[in-house]
mmCIF file of C-alpha atoms and ligand atoms in Angstrom:
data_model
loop_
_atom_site.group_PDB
_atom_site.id
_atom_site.type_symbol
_atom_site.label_atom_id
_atom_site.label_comp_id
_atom_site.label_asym_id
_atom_site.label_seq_id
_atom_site.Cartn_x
_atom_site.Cartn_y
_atom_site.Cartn_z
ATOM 1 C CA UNK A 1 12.137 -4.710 6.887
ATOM 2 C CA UNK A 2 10.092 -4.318 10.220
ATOM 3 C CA UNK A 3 12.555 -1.795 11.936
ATOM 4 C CA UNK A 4 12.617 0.087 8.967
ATOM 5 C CA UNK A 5 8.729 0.548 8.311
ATOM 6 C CA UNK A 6 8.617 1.136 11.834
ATOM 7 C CA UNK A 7 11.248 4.158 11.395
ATOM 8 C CA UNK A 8 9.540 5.496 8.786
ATOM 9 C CA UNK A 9 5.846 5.460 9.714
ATOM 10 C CA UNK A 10 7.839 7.272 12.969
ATOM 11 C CA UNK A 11 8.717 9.847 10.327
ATOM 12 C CA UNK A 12 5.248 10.087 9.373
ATOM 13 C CA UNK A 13 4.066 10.575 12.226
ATOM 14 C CA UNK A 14 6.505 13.622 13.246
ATOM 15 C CA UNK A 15 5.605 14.831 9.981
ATOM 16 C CA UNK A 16 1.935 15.305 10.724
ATOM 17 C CA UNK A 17 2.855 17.131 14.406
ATOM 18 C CA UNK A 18 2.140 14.184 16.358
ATOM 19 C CA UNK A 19 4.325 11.838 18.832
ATOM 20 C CA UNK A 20 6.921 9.624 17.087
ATOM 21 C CA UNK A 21 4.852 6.734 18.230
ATOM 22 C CA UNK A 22 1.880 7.800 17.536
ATOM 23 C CA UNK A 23 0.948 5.500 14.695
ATOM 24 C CA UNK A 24 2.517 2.502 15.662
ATOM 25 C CA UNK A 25 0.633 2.882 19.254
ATOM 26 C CA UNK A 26 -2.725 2.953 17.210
ATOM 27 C CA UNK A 27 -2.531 0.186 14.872
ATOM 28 C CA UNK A 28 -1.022 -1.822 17.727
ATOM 29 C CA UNK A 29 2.422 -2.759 15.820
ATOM 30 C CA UNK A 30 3.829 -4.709 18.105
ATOM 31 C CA UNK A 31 1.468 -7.521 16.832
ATOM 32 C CA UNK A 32 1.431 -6.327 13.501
ATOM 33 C CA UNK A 33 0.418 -8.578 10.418
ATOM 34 C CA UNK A 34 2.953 -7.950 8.038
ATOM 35 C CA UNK A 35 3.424 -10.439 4.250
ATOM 36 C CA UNK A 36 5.660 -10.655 1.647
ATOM 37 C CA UNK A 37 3.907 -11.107 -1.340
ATOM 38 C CA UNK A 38 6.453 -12.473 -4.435
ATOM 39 C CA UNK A 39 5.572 -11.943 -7.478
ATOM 40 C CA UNK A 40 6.828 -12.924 -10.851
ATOM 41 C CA UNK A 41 6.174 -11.244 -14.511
ATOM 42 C CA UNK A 42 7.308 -12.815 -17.196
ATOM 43 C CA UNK A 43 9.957 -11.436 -19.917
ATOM 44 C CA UNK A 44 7.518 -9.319 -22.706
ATOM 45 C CA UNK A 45 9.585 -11.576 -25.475
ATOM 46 C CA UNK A 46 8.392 -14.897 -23.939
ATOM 47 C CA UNK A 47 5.263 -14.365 -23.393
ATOM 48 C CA UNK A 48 3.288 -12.971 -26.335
ATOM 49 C CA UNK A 49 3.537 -9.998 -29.247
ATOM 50 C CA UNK A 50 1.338 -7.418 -27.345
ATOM 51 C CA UNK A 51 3.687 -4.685 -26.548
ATOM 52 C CA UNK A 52 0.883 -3.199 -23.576
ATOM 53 C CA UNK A 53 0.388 -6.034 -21.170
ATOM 54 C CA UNK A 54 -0.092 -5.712 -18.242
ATOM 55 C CA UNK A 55 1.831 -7.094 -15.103
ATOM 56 C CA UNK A 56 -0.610 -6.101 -12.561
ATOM 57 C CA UNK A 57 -3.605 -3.880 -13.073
ATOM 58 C CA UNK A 58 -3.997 -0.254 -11.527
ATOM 59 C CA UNK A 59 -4.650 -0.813 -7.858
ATOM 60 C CA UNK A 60 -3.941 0.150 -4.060
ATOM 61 C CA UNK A 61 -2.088 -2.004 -1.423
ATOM 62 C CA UNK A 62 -3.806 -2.628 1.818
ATOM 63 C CA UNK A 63 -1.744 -1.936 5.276
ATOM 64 C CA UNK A 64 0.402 0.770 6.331
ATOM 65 C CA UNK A 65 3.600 0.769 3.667
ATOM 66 C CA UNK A 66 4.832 -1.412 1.437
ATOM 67 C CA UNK A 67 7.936 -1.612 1.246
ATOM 68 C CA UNK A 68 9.558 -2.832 -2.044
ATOM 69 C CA UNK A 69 12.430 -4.952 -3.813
ATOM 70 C CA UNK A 70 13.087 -5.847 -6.839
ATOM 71 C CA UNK A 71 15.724 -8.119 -9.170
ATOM 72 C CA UNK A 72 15.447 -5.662 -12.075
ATOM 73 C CA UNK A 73 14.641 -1.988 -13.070
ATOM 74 C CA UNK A 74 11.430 -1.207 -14.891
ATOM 75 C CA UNK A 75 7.917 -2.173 -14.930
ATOM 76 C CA UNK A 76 6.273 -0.519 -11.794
ATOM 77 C CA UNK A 77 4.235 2.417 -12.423
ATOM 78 C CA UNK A 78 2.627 5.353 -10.289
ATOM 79 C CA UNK A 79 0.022 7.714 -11.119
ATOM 80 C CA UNK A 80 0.823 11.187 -10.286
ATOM 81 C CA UNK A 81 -1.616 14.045 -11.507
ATOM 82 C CA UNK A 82 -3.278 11.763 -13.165
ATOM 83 C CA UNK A 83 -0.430 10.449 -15.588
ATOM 84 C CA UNK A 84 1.351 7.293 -15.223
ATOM 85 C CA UNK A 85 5.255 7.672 -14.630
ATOM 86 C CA UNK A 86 7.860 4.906 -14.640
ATOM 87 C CA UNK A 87 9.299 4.225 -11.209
ATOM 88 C CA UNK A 88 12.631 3.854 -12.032
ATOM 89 C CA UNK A 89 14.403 2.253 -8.778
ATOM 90 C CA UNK A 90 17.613 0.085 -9.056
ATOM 91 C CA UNK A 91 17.587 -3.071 -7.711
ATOM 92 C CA UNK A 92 19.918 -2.418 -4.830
ATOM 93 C CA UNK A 93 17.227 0.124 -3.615
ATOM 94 C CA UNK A 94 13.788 -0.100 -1.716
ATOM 95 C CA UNK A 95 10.421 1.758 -2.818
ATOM 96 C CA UNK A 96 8.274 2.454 -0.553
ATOM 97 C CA UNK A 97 4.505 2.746 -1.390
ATOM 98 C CA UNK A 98 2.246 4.409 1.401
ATOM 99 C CA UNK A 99 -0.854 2.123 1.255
ATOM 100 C CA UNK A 100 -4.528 2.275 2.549
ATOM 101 C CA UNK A 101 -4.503 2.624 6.377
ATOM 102 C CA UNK A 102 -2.462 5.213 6.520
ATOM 103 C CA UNK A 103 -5.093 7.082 4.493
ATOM 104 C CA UNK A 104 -7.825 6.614 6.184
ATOM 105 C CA UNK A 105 -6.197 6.593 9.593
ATOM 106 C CA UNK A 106 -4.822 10.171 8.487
ATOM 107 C CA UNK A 107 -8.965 11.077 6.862
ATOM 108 C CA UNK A 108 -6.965 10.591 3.453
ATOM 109 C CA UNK A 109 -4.335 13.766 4.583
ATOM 110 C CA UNK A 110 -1.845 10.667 3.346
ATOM 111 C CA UNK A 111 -2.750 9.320 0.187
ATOM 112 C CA UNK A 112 -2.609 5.638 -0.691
ATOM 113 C CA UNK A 113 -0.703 5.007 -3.699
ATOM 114 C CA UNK A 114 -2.499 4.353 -7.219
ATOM 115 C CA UNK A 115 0.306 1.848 -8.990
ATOM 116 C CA UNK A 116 0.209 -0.804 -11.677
ATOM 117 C CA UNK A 117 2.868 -2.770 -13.265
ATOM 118 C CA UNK A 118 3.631 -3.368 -17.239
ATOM 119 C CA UNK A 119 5.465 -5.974 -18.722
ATOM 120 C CA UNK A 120 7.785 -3.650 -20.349
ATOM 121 C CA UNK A 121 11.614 -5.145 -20.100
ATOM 122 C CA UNK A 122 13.331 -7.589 -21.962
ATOM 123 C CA UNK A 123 14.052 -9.946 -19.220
ATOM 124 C CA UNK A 124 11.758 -11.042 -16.697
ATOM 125 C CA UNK A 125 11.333 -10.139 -13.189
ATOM 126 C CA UNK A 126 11.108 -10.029 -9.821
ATOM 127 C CA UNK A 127 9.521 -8.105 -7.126
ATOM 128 C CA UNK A 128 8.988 -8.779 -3.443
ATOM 129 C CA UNK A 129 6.638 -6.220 -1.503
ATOM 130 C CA UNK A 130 6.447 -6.714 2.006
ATOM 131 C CA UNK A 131 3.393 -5.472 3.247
ATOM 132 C CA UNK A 132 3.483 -3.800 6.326
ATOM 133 C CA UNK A 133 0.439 -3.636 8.383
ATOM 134 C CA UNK A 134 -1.704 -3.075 11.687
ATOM 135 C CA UNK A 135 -2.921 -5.801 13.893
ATOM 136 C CA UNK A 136 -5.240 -7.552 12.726
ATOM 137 C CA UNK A 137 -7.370 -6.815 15.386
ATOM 138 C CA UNK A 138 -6.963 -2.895 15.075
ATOM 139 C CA UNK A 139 -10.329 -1.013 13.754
ATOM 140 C CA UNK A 140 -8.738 1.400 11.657
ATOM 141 C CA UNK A 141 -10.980 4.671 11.056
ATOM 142 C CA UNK A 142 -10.268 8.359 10.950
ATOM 143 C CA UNK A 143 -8.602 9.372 14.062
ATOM 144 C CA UNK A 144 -10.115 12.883 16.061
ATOM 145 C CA UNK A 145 -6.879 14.571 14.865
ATOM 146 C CA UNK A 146 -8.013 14.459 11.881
ATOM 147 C CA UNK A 147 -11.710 14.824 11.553
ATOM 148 C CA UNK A 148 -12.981 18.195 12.292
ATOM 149 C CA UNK A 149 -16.338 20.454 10.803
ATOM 150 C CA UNK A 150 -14.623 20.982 7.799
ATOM 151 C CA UNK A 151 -13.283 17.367 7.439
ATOM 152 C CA UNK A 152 -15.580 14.773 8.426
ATOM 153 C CA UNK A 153 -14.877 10.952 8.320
ATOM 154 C CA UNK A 154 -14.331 10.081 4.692
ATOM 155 C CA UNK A 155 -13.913 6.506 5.890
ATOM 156 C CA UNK A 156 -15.955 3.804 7.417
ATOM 157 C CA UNK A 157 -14.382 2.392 10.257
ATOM 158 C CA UNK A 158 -13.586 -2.113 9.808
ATOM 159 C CA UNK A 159 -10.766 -4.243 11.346
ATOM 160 C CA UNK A 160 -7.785 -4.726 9.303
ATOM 161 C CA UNK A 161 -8.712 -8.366 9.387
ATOM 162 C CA UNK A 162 -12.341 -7.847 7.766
ATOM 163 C CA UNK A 163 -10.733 -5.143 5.425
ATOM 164 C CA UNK A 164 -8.304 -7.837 4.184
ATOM 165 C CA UNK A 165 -11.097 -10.682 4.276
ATOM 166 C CA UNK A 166 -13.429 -8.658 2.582
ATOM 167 C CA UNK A 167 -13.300 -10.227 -1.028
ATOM 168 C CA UNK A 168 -15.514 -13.227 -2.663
ATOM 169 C CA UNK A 169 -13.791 -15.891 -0.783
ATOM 170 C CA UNK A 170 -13.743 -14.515 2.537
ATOM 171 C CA UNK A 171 -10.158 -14.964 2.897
ATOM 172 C CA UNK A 172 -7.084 -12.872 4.542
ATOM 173 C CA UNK A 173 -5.703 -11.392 1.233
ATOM 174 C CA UNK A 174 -3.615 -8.290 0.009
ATOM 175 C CA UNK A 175 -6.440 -7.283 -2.573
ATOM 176 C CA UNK A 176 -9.109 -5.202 -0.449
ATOM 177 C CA UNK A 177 -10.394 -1.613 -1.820
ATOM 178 C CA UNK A 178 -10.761 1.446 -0.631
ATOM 179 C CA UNK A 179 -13.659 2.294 -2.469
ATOM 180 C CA UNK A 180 -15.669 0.099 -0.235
ATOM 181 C CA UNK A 181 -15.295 2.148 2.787
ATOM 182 C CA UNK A 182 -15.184 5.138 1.579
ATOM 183 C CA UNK A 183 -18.163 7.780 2.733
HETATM 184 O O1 AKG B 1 5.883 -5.689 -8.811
HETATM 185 C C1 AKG B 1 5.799 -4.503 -8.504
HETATM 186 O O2 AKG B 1 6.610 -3.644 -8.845
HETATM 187 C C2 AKG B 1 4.639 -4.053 -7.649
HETATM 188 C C3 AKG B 1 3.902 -5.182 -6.992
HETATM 189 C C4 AKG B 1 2.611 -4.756 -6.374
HETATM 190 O O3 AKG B 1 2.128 -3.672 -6.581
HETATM 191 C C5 AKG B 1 1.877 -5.686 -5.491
HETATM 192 O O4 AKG B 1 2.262 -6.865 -5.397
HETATM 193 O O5 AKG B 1 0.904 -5.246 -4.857
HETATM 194 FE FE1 FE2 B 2 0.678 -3.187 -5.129
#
């Protein structure tokens, strides 16, 4: 899972005219603090008549990529243009969701992905994100590449380890938001 994040944030990078190593040199990779995060959803038969629940509400993932597996097809959902559409990936396949540092690292050139996930198959499921991320020690902020007159920081700059601490609790979790940094 790491080489592969790794290869594709090297992508990214040579996608946005920098060095193939560029982001992995900035967010310090080679101490990365990468999770997998299971997580279970019931069949919608078992659990109760309401044909609209909801597996996990609308949200962004925290980190770099996530990069994602499932047992069955059916239930994740991306907004694009402002409608929902059905991510339809087999299970032998790997979706990959670009998450919140890369936008603000990029000053939100990348977008982090809006999904949510419905309860909407017969049988219940399985996913397993592994969540891909900087060092925890990285502050993550707009880099000069991409801030200019035109495009000033949209981001506040934080660690990835107060980003990911910063809920009620004050504990390392995937569930921080990028509303709270943004300028
Ligand atoms: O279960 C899924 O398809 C997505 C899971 C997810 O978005 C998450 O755990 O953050
Ligand atoms: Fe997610």
């Amino acid at each position: 899972m790491r080489e592969m994040g790794m290869q594709l944030l090297r992508g990214i990078s040579k996608s946005l005219g920098l060095e193939e190593c560029y982001i992995e040199n900035k967010m310090k990779l080679e101490s990365g603090y990468s999770v997998f995060g299971p997580n279970y959803y019931p069949a919608l038969s078992q659990s109760s008549d309401d044909k609209n629940q909801i597996g996990q509400f609308p949200h962004r993932d925290p980190g770099l990529l996530v990069l994602l597996a499932q047992n069955v097809g059916g239930g994740l959902q991306i907004e694009h243009q402002k409608k929902w559409l059905n991510a339809d990936f087999p299970p032998s396949s790997i979706f990959v969701i670009v998450a919140d540092h890369i936008e603000i690292l990029t000053n939100g050139k990348y977008k982090s992905l809006l999904h949510r996930v419905a309860l909407n198959s017969e049988v219940e499921r399985m996913s397993l994100p592994f969540f891909f991320g900087p060092s925890l020690d990285v502050t993550v902020k707009p880099e000069p590449e991409f801030v200019d007159d035109h495009n000033p920081p949209s981001y506040r700059q934080m660690t990835y380890k107060a980003y990911l601490e910063s809920n009620d609790h004050h504990v390392i979790e995937a569930r921080a938001n990028l509303n709270q940094i943004r300028l």
